[in-house]
Amino acid sequence: MPQGKIAIIGTGFVGAATAYSCLMRNIASELILVDVNETLCKGQALDLSDALSFSDTPYIKVGSYADAAQADIIIITAGQAQIPGQSRTELLATNKTIISDICTKLTLLNKNAVIVMVTNPVDIMTRLAQKLLDLPMQQVIGSGTMLDSQRLRNLIAQKIQVAEQSIHAYVIGEHGDSQVAALSCARIAGVPLTQFIPLQELEKLARKAQQKVYEILTYKKYTNYGVASCVAALCQNILFDNNRIIPVSCYLKQYDLCMSMPTTIGKGGAQQIITVPLSPNELDRLQASAQTIRENLQLII
Ligand code: NAD
C-alpha cells in the first residue's frame, strides 16, 4: 500500500531513475517532480505516467516548490553531474549554488518531512541543507555510502555464494574517495568476514567497489540505476518506519559534520546512529575521511 507523497527535485538521469524505482516499489501515494528545466520535467512526468499502470502509485505530476514542500519525503537530485576525470569535490561550488537556491525556495515545509540529499558531494550538500532548512537535523539525510556498501556486499556475495542480505558489512565515512570499508567488524552469522575471505583479498574487493563509479563513468558518463535503487529502498524504509539499519550520511556530533554511519531509518529520518567498532587503522582512515569533508565544508560554509 502506498504510504506518502514523495517529491523529487531534479529530474535528470538520477531523478528520473529514482522516480521509476519508487513507482516500481509501490511506495508513494503521489510523485511530484520539480526541475528548473520545465520541458524536461514535463517530458519525464509524461513518460513515467506510462508506468503508473504497473504501479500502485496513482499519480505523478509536475509540481511547484510549494507542492514539494508539503511532501513526506523530498529527494534532491538536482545539480551538475560528475564528469569523467572530475572528482566529486570539484562539483562543490556549482552544486552549492543549486542546493542553496532549492533550500531557499522550500519555504513552508511540512515539519515532518524527511529530506534525502543525493546531489554530490553528498556529505557536504547534506550538511548545507541542514544549515539552510528549518528542520531537525535527523530529518535531513544523504544517500551517503548506502550504494558503496551495496557494491561491496555484492562483490563479497559473488565470491562466497552467500546472499547479500546475510552479509553485514558497511562502508562508512565519505561517499567519495576517502570512504572506509569497516572490514574488521564485518560479519556473516556472527562470524568475522575475514574467516571467509582473507583480509588482503577483502581489501581488494573494497577498492574495486570504491572504484566502480569511475568504471561506469568511463563507459556511460553518468551513473543512475544503482543510486536510484538505493534511494527508493531508503524511502520505503522511511515511509514504512522500518528501523532497518542503513549507512546514510547524517550529522555526527563528534565530528561536527555529515558522513555515513550505519543508522536506523524510520519515519523521523535517521534515528539511532550506530558507532561501529573499528581497528586502529580503520579509525585513522575514518578521521582522515572526516578531515577531507571538513576541508571541503570550510570552502562553502
Ligand atoms: P543531470 O544533469 O542529468 O540532472 C540534473 C538535473 O538538475 C537537471 O535536470 C537540471 O535541470 C536540474 N537542476 C539544476 N539546477 C536546478 C535547480 N536550481 N533547481 C531544480 N533543478 C535543477 O544529472 P544527474 O546525472 O541526474 O546527477 C544529479 C546529481 O546526482 C549530481 O550531483 C550527481 O553527482 C549526483 N549523483 C549522486 C550519486 C550518489 O550516490 N549520491 C550517484 C550519482 C549521481
mmCIF file of C-alpha atoms and ligand atoms in Angstrom:
data_model
loop_
_atom_site.group_PDB
_atom_site.id
_atom_site.type_symbol
_atom_site.label_atom_id
_atom_site.label_comp_id
_atom_site.label_asym_id
_atom_site.label_seq_id
_atom_site.Cartn_x
_atom_site.Cartn_y
_atom_site.Cartn_z
ATOM 1 C CA MET A 1 0.000 0.000 0.000
ATOM 2 C CA PRO A 2 1.424 3.403 -0.962
ATOM 3 C CA GLN A 3 2.251 5.370 2.170
ATOM 4 C CA GLY A 4 3.035 9.023 1.436
ATOM 5 C CA LYS A 5 3.906 11.751 -1.015
ATOM 6 C CA ILE A 6 7.395 11.806 -2.498
ATOM 7 C CA ALA A 7 8.787 14.868 -4.264
ATOM 8 C CA ILE A 8 11.875 14.658 -6.464
ATOM 9 C CA ILE A 9 13.715 17.902 -7.193
ATOM 10 C CA GLY A 10 15.950 17.413 -10.225
ATOM 11 C CA THR A 11 14.634 15.140 -12.950
ATOM 12 C CA GLY A 12 17.799 14.328 -14.871
ATOM 13 C CA PHE A 13 19.312 10.850 -15.063
ATOM 14 C CA VAL A 14 19.271 10.226 -11.304
ATOM 15 C CA GLY A 15 15.940 11.909 -10.565
ATOM 16 C CA ALA A 16 14.079 10.095 -13.355
ATOM 17 C CA ALA A 17 15.557 6.696 -12.425
ATOM 18 C CA THR A 18 14.658 7.373 -8.776
ATOM 19 C CA ALA A 19 11.077 8.207 -9.753
ATOM 20 C CA TYR A 20 10.883 4.971 -11.735
ATOM 21 C CA SER A 21 12.338 2.933 -8.835
ATOM 22 C CA CYS A 22 9.809 4.492 -6.452
ATOM 23 C CA LEU A 23 6.969 3.626 -8.843
ATOM 24 C CA MET A 24 8.120 0.018 -9.110
ATOM 25 C CA ARG A 25 8.287 -0.261 -5.296
ATOM 26 C CA ASN A 26 4.656 0.918 -4.955
ATOM 27 C CA ILE A 27 5.540 3.138 -2.008
ATOM 28 C CA ALA A 28 4.231 6.606 -2.901
ATOM 29 C CA SER A 29 0.628 7.823 -2.894
ATOM 30 C CA GLU A 30 1.806 10.584 -5.244
ATOM 31 C CA LEU A 31 5.028 11.516 -7.016
ATOM 32 C CA ILE A 32 5.801 15.194 -7.551
ATOM 33 C CA LEU A 33 8.559 16.205 -9.970
ATOM 34 C CA VAL A 34 10.294 19.592 -9.945
ATOM 35 C CA ASP A 35 13.105 20.843 -12.190
ATOM 36 C CA VAL A 36 14.379 24.195 -13.349
ATOM 37 C CA ASN A 37 14.206 22.688 -16.847
ATOM 38 C CA GLU A 38 10.415 22.636 -17.172
ATOM 39 C CA THR A 39 10.395 20.993 -20.592
ATOM 40 C CA LEU A 40 12.498 18.072 -19.393
ATOM 41 C CA CYS A 41 10.391 17.766 -16.244
ATOM 42 C CA LYS A 42 7.148 17.618 -18.264
ATOM 43 C CA GLY A 43 8.660 15.010 -20.555
ATOM 44 C CA GLN A 44 9.806 12.841 -17.641
ATOM 45 C CA ALA A 45 6.394 13.079 -15.925
ATOM 46 C CA LEU A 46 4.603 12.139 -19.145
ATOM 47 C CA ASP A 47 6.968 9.260 -19.886
ATOM 48 C CA LEU A 48 6.789 7.961 -16.291
ATOM 49 C CA SER A 49 2.979 8.231 -16.321
ATOM 50 C CA ASP A 50 3.004 5.264 -18.704
ATOM 51 C CA ALA A 51 4.468 3.205 -15.852
ATOM 52 C CA LEU A 52 1.580 4.063 -13.477
ATOM 53 C CA SER A 53 -0.418 1.155 -14.947
ATOM 54 C CA PHE A 54 2.202 -1.165 -13.454
ATOM 55 C CA SER A 55 2.393 0.515 -10.045
ATOM 56 C CA ASP A 56 0.133 1.092 -7.033
ATOM 57 C CA THR A 57 1.115 4.779 -7.163
ATOM 58 C CA PRO A 58 -1.881 6.507 -8.736
ATOM 59 C CA TYR A 59 -0.448 9.955 -9.565
ATOM 60 C CA ILE A 60 2.666 11.595 -10.911
ATOM 61 C CA LYS A 61 2.742 15.302 -11.686
ATOM 62 C CA VAL A 62 4.989 18.249 -12.407
ATOM 63 C CA GLY A 63 4.804 20.329 -9.252
ATOM 64 C CA SER A 64 5.841 23.631 -7.772
ATOM 65 C CA TYR A 65 8.170 24.146 -4.824
ATOM 66 C CA ALA A 66 5.045 24.741 -2.692
ATOM 67 C CA ASP A 67 3.792 21.255 -3.653
ATOM 68 C CA ALA A 68 7.180 19.675 -2.992
ATOM 69 C CA ALA A 69 7.442 21.352 0.419
ATOM 70 C CA GLN A 70 4.297 19.514 1.574
ATOM 71 C CA ALA A 71 5.599 16.049 0.644
ATOM 72 C CA ASP A 72 6.546 13.426 3.239
ATOM 73 C CA ILE A 73 9.895 12.837 1.556
ATOM 74 C CA ILE A 74 11.748 15.386 -0.564
ATOM 75 C CA ILE A 75 14.540 13.836 -2.606
ATOM 76 C CA ILE A 76 17.080 16.289 -4.004
ATOM 77 C CA THR A 77 18.854 15.090 -7.143
ATOM 78 C CA ALA A 78 19.332 18.492 -8.781
ATOM 79 C CA GLY A 79 22.819 19.513 -9.659
ATOM 80 C CA GLN A 80 25.645 19.166 -12.011
ATOM 81 C CA ALA A 81 26.745 15.568 -12.509
ATOM 82 C CA GLN A 82 30.276 14.316 -12.101
ATOM 83 C CA ILE A 83 32.088 14.127 -15.432
ATOM 84 C CA PRO A 84 34.884 11.626 -16.217
ATOM 85 C CA GLY A 85 38.150 12.620 -14.575
ATOM 86 C CA GLN A 86 36.416 15.108 -12.276
ATOM 87 C CA SER A 87 36.464 14.461 -8.532
ATOM 88 C CA ARG A 88 33.295 14.856 -6.500
ATOM 89 C CA THR A 89 34.811 17.751 -4.625
ATOM 90 C CA GLU A 90 35.222 19.711 -7.880
ATOM 91 C CA LEU A 91 31.458 19.817 -8.120
ATOM 92 C CA LEU A 92 31.346 21.755 -4.901
ATOM 93 C CA ALA A 93 30.900 25.368 -5.950
ATOM 94 C CA THR A 94 28.281 24.767 -8.644
ATOM 95 C CA ASN A 95 26.202 22.443 -6.558
ATOM 96 C CA LYS A 96 26.392 24.697 -3.517
ATOM 97 C CA THR A 97 24.626 27.415 -5.544
ATOM 98 C CA ILE A 98 21.976 24.968 -6.766
ATOM 99 C CA ILE A 99 21.250 23.447 -3.339
ATOM 100 C CA SER A 100 21.130 26.879 -1.678
ATOM 101 C CA ASP A 101 18.653 28.030 -4.348
ATOM 102 C CA ILE A 102 16.429 24.979 -3.760
ATOM 103 C CA CYS A 103 16.521 25.266 0.050
ATOM 104 C CA THR A 104 15.552 28.934 -0.173
ATOM 105 C CA LYS A 105 12.530 28.009 -2.290
ATOM 106 C CA LEU A 106 11.401 25.228 0.095
ATOM 107 C CA THR A 107 9.513 27.560 2.404
ATOM 108 C CA LEU A 108 6.516 26.422 4.491
ATOM 109 C CA LEU A 109 7.995 22.942 4.761
ATOM 110 C CA ASN A 110 5.994 20.027 6.112
ATOM 111 C CA LYS A 111 7.519 19.842 9.617
ATOM 112 C CA ASN A 112 7.609 16.034 9.436
ATOM 113 C CA ALA A 113 9.242 15.874 6.015
ATOM 114 C CA VAL A 114 12.441 13.908 5.537
ATOM 115 C CA ILE A 115 14.919 15.352 3.050
ATOM 116 C CA VAL A 116 17.043 12.826 1.172
ATOM 117 C CA MET A 117 20.040 14.506 -0.437
ATOM 118 C CA VAL A 118 21.613 12.741 -3.412
ATOM 119 C CA THR A 119 23.448 15.622 -5.112
ATOM 120 C CA ASN A 120 27.234 15.306 -4.844
ATOM 121 C CA PRO A 121 29.403 15.840 -2.919
ATOM 122 C CA VAL A 122 26.563 14.371 -0.910
ATOM 123 C CA ASP A 123 28.057 14.720 2.599
ATOM 124 C CA ILE A 124 28.706 18.413 2.055
ATOM 125 C CA MET A 125 25.331 19.081 0.414
ATOM 126 C CA THR A 126 23.524 17.258 3.253
ATOM 127 C CA ARG A 127 25.213 19.483 5.843
ATOM 128 C CA LEU A 128 24.494 22.577 3.745
ATOM 129 C CA ALA A 129 20.791 21.655 3.598
ATOM 130 C CA GLN A 130 20.743 21.025 7.367
ATOM 131 C CA LYS A 131 22.017 24.533 7.883
ATOM 132 C CA LEU A 132 19.558 26.139 5.456
ATOM 133 C CA LEU A 133 16.337 24.264 6.192
ATOM 134 C CA ASP A 134 14.202 24.733 9.247
ATOM 135 C CA LEU A 135 14.060 21.027 10.170
ATOM 136 C CA PRO A 136 15.610 18.849 12.892
ATOM 137 C CA MET A 137 18.961 17.517 11.656
ATOM 138 C CA GLN A 138 17.887 13.863 11.799
ATOM 139 C CA GLN A 139 15.249 14.679 9.145
ATOM 140 C CA VAL A 140 17.916 15.794 6.658
ATOM 141 C CA ILE A 141 19.993 12.837 5.483
ATOM 142 C CA GLY A 142 22.101 11.924 2.470
ATOM 143 C CA SER A 143 22.177 8.705 0.448
ATOM 144 C CA GLY A 144 25.832 8.512 1.524
ATOM 145 C CA THR A 145 27.583 5.155 1.394
ATOM 146 C CA MET A 146 24.442 3.051 1.065
ATOM 147 C CA LEU A 147 25.403 2.483 -2.581
ATOM 148 C CA ASP A 148 29.071 1.824 -1.767
ATOM 149 C CA SER A 149 28.054 -0.708 0.895
ATOM 150 C CA GLN A 150 25.737 -2.478 -1.568
ATOM 151 C CA ARG A 151 28.549 -2.637 -4.124
ATOM 152 C CA LEU A 152 30.905 -4.176 -1.563
ATOM 153 C CA ARG A 153 28.344 -6.701 -0.310
ATOM 154 C CA ASN A 154 27.556 -7.676 -3.881
ATOM 155 C CA LEU A 155 31.219 -8.448 -4.619
ATOM 156 C CA ILE A 156 31.555 -10.439 -1.387
ATOM 157 C CA ALA A 157 28.324 -12.336 -2.115
ATOM 158 C CA GLN A 158 29.585 -13.350 -5.554
ATOM 159 C CA LYS A 159 32.854 -14.578 -4.083
ATOM 160 C CA ILE A 160 31.464 -16.823 -1.345
ATOM 161 C CA GLN A 161 27.920 -17.601 -2.536
ATOM 162 C CA VAL A 162 26.181 -16.093 0.490
ATOM 163 C CA ALA A 163 23.179 -13.830 -0.135
ATOM 164 C CA GLU A 164 23.961 -10.108 0.121
ATOM 165 C CA GLN A 165 21.253 -9.684 2.778
ATOM 166 C CA SER A 166 23.135 -12.078 5.083
ATOM 167 C CA ILE A 167 26.394 -10.146 4.831
ATOM 168 C CA HIS A 168 26.784 -7.458 7.478
ATOM 169 C CA ALA A 169 29.452 -5.213 6.023
ATOM 170 C CA TYR A 170 29.429 -1.423 5.868
ATOM 171 C CA VAL A 171 31.306 1.234 4.004
ATOM 172 C CA ILE A 172 31.384 4.335 6.203
ATOM 173 C CA GLY A 173 32.716 7.906 6.089
ATOM 174 C CA GLU A 174 32.717 9.994 2.924
ATOM 175 C CA HIS A 175 30.740 8.954 -0.150
ATOM 176 C CA GLY A 176 33.871 9.508 -2.159
ATOM 177 C CA ASP A 177 37.490 8.539 -2.454
ATOM 178 C CA SER A 178 38.233 8.621 1.294
ATOM 179 C CA GLN A 179 35.465 6.159 2.218
ATOM 180 C CA VAL A 180 36.357 3.388 4.673
ATOM 181 C CA ALA A 181 35.240 -0.245 4.427
ATOM 182 C CA ALA A 182 34.758 -1.322 8.038
ATOM 183 C CA LEU A 183 36.101 -4.806 7.378
ATOM 184 C CA SER A 184 37.315 -5.644 10.873
ATOM 185 C CA CYS A 185 33.751 -5.672 12.217
ATOM 186 C CA ALA A 186 32.098 -7.224 9.137
ATOM 187 C CA ARG A 187 30.256 -10.460 9.970
ATOM 188 C CA ILE A 188 28.303 -13.327 8.465
ATOM 189 C CA ALA A 189 26.100 -15.088 11.031
ATOM 190 C CA GLY A 190 28.259 -13.580 13.744
ATOM 191 C CA VAL A 191 31.460 -14.992 12.211
ATOM 192 C CA PRO A 192 34.118 -12.435 11.203
ATOM 193 C CA LEU A 193 34.153 -11.979 7.426
ATOM 194 C CA THR A 194 37.925 -12.465 7.478
ATOM 195 C CA GLN A 195 37.272 -16.157 8.244
ATOM 196 C CA PHE A 196 35.584 -16.466 4.838
ATOM 197 C CA ILE A 197 37.907 -14.209 2.822
ATOM 198 C CA PRO A 198 41.450 -13.199 3.886
ATOM 199 C CA LEU A 199 41.784 -9.514 4.833
ATOM 200 C CA GLN A 200 44.069 -8.709 1.867
ATOM 201 C CA GLU A 201 41.517 -10.068 -0.576
ATOM 202 C CA LEU A 202 38.707 -8.214 1.193
ATOM 203 C CA GLU A 203 40.693 -5.009 0.878
ATOM 204 C CA LYS A 204 40.980 -5.639 -2.866
ATOM 205 C CA LEU A 205 37.200 -6.084 -3.098
ATOM 206 C CA ALA A 206 36.697 -2.854 -1.136
ATOM 207 C CA ARG A 207 38.975 -0.999 -3.577
ATOM 208 C CA LYS A 208 37.079 -2.498 -6.511
ATOM 209 C CA ALA A 209 33.755 -1.364 -5.012
ATOM 210 C CA GLN A 210 35.139 2.133 -4.415
ATOM 211 C CA GLN A 211 36.439 2.385 -7.994
ATOM 212 C CA LYS A 212 33.255 1.101 -9.637
ATOM 213 C CA VAL A 213 31.850 4.600 -10.103
ATOM 214 C CA TYR A 214 34.822 5.568 -12.275
ATOM 215 C CA GLU A 215 34.455 2.419 -14.361
ATOM 216 C CA ILE A 216 30.775 3.235 -15.033
ATOM 217 C CA LEU A 217 31.589 6.879 -15.838
ATOM 218 C CA THR A 218 34.162 5.743 -18.402
ATOM 219 C CA TYR A 219 31.511 3.810 -20.291
ATOM 220 C CA LYS A 220 28.338 5.909 -19.960
ATOM 221 C CA LYS A 221 29.402 9.252 -18.413
ATOM 222 C CA TYR A 222 26.890 9.155 -15.570
ATOM 223 C CA THR A 223 25.566 6.691 -13.004
ATOM 224 C CA ASN A 224 21.919 6.423 -12.095
ATOM 225 C CA TYR A 225 20.352 2.994 -11.585
ATOM 226 C CA GLY A 226 22.338 1.940 -8.506
ATOM 227 C CA VAL A 227 21.788 5.138 -6.582
ATOM 228 C CA ALA A 228 18.145 5.332 -7.677
ATOM 229 C CA SER A 229 17.505 1.804 -6.378
ATOM 230 C CA CYS A 230 19.166 2.701 -3.066
ATOM 231 C CA VAL A 231 17.172 5.911 -2.676
ATOM 232 C CA ALA A 232 13.848 4.196 -3.406
ATOM 233 C CA ALA A 233 14.682 1.495 -0.827
ATOM 234 C CA LEU A 234 15.649 4.218 1.639
ATOM 235 C CA CYS A 235 12.285 5.968 1.050
ATOM 236 C CA GLN A 236 10.453 2.696 1.636
ATOM 237 C CA ASN A 237 12.189 2.339 4.996
ATOM 238 C CA ILE A 238 11.283 5.912 5.918
ATOM 239 C CA LEU A 239 7.617 5.689 4.892
ATOM 240 C CA PHE A 240 7.090 2.252 6.481
ATOM 241 C CA ASP A 241 9.026 3.273 9.625
ATOM 242 C CA ASN A 242 11.089 0.081 9.353
ATOM 243 C CA ASN A 243 14.047 0.956 11.598
ATOM 244 C CA ARG A 244 16.297 -1.012 9.240
ATOM 245 C CA ILE A 245 19.979 -0.199 9.629
ATOM 246 C CA ILE A 246 21.294 1.609 6.559
ATOM 247 C CA PRO A 247 24.544 3.547 6.184
ATOM 248 C CA VAL A 248 23.388 7.084 5.357
ATOM 249 C CA SER A 249 25.045 10.456 5.594
ATOM 250 C CA CYS A 250 23.873 12.044 8.831
ATOM 251 C CA TYR A 251 25.119 14.599 11.347
ATOM 252 C CA LEU A 252 27.804 13.167 13.623
ATOM 253 C CA LYS A 253 28.241 15.341 16.681
ATOM 254 C CA GLN A 254 31.802 14.226 17.469
ATOM 255 C CA TYR A 255 32.961 15.339 14.010
ATOM 256 C CA ASP A 256 30.516 18.262 13.595
ATOM 257 C CA LEU A 257 29.759 17.267 10.003
ATOM 258 C CA CYS A 258 27.771 14.772 7.964
ATOM 259 C CA MET A 259 29.174 11.455 6.842
ATOM 260 C CA SER A 260 27.903 7.908 6.702
ATOM 261 C CA MET A 261 27.444 5.561 9.627
ATOM 262 C CA PRO A 262 25.034 2.641 9.967
ATOM 263 C CA THR A 263 21.813 4.224 11.222
ATOM 264 C CA THR A 264 18.287 3.043 11.930
ATOM 265 C CA ILE A 265 15.976 4.617 9.373
ATOM 266 C CA GLY A 266 12.313 5.327 10.022
ATOM 267 C CA LYS A 267 9.616 7.983 9.734
ATOM 268 C CA GLY A 268 11.723 10.594 11.525
ATOM 269 C CA GLY A 269 14.729 10.013 9.249
ATOM 270 C CA ALA A 270 17.996 8.996 10.941
ATOM 271 C CA GLN A 271 17.180 7.646 14.415
ATOM 272 C CA GLN A 272 19.915 5.689 16.216
ATOM 273 C CA ILE A 273 23.403 6.126 14.816
ATOM 274 C CA ILE A 274 25.476 3.016 15.497
ATOM 275 C CA THR A 275 29.107 3.525 16.446
ATOM 276 C CA VAL A 276 30.842 0.575 14.810
ATOM 277 C CA PRO A 277 33.985 -0.863 16.436
ATOM 278 C CA LEU A 278 36.965 -0.174 14.152
ATOM 279 C CA SER A 279 40.573 -1.340 14.008
ATOM 280 C CA PRO A 280 43.163 1.392 14.759
ATOM 281 C CA ASN A 281 43.931 1.633 11.018
ATOM 282 C CA GLU A 282 40.255 1.976 10.065
ATOM 283 C CA LEU A 283 39.762 4.621 12.753
ATOM 284 C CA ASP A 284 42.733 6.608 11.410
ATOM 285 C CA ARG A 285 41.254 6.410 7.926
ATOM 286 C CA LEU A 286 37.807 7.464 9.169
ATOM 287 C CA GLN A 287 39.349 10.500 10.824
ATOM 288 C CA ALA A 288 41.158 11.300 7.576
ATOM 289 C CA SER A 289 37.853 10.929 5.725
ATOM 290 C CA ALA A 290 36.211 13.372 8.159
ATOM 291 C CA GLN A 291 39.107 15.769 7.615
ATOM 292 C CA THR A 292 38.573 15.642 3.819
ATOM 293 C CA ILE A 293 34.908 16.507 4.312
ATOM 294 C CA ARG A 294 35.772 19.241 6.859
ATOM 295 C CA GLU A 295 38.202 20.931 4.446
ATOM 296 C CA ASN A 296 35.577 20.986 1.699
ATOM 297 C CA LEU A 297 32.878 22.190 4.076
ATOM 298 C CA GLN A 298 35.089 25.074 5.122
ATOM 299 C CA LEU A 299 35.205 26.204 1.490
ATOM 300 C CA ILE A 300 31.458 26.744 1.352
ATOM 301 C CA ILE A 301 30.010 27.210 4.846
HETATM 302 P P1 NAD B 1 21.573 15.577 -14.665
HETATM 303 O O1 NAD B 1 22.342 16.714 -15.233
HETATM 304 O O2 NAD B 1 21.075 14.526 -15.570
HETATM 305 O O3 NAD B 1 20.316 16.150 -13.856
HETATM 306 C C1 NAD B 1 20.391 17.218 -13.002
HETATM 307 C C2 NAD B 1 19.092 17.957 -13.074
HETATM 308 O O4 NAD B 1 19.103 19.004 -12.091
HETATM 309 C C3 NAD B 1 18.842 18.628 -14.430
HETATM 310 O O5 NAD B 1 17.626 18.151 -14.979
HETATM 311 C C4 NAD B 1 18.811 20.107 -14.123
HETATM 312 O O6 NAD B 1 17.910 20.850 -14.919
HETATM 313 C C5 NAD B 1 18.376 20.092 -12.654
HETATM 314 N N1 NAD B 1 18.681 21.327 -11.939
HETATM 315 C C6 NAD B 1 19.810 22.059 -11.985
HETATM 316 N N2 NAD B 1 19.690 23.149 -11.200
HETATM 317 C C7 NAD B 1 18.468 23.095 -10.641
HETATM 318 C C8 NAD B 1 17.755 23.920 -9.729
HETATM 319 N N3 NAD B 1 18.307 25.041 -9.229
HETATM 320 N N4 NAD B 1 16.520 23.555 -9.366
HETATM 321 C C9 NAD B 1 15.946 22.430 -9.864
HETATM 322 N N5 NAD B 1 16.564 21.615 -10.726
HETATM 323 C C10 NAD B 1 17.802 21.927 -11.109
HETATM 324 O O7 NAD B 1 22.491 14.943 -13.525
HETATM 325 P P2 NAD B 1 22.325 13.509 -12.829
HETATM 326 O O8 NAD B 1 23.177 12.535 -13.526
HETATM 327 O O9 NAD B 1 20.874 13.241 -12.645
HETATM 328 O O10 NAD B 1 23.016 13.799 -11.402
HETATM 329 C C11 NAD B 1 22.394 14.639 -10.459
HETATM 330 C C12 NAD B 1 23.227 14.710 -9.181
HETATM 331 O O11 NAD B 1 23.253 13.429 -8.543
HETATM 332 C C13 NAD B 1 24.692 15.106 -9.411
HETATM 333 O O12 NAD B 1 25.121 15.953 -8.381
HETATM 334 C C14 NAD B 1 25.423 13.774 -9.300
HETATM 335 O O13 NAD B 1 26.780 13.907 -8.954
HETATM 336 C C15 NAD B 1 24.606 13.129 -8.207
HETATM 337 N N6 NAD B 1 24.774 11.680 -8.070
HETATM 338 C C16 NAD B 1 24.861 11.232 -6.812
HETATM 339 C C17 NAD B 1 25.049 9.885 -6.594
HETATM 340 C C18 NAD B 1 25.176 9.400 -5.169
HETATM 341 O O14 NAD B 1 25.453 8.216 -4.935
HETATM 342 N N7 NAD B 1 24.973 10.254 -4.177
HETATM 343 C C19 NAD B 1 25.134 8.990 -7.670
HETATM 344 C C20 NAD B 1 25.003 9.506 -8.963
HETATM 345 C C21 NAD B 1 24.841 10.872 -9.167
#
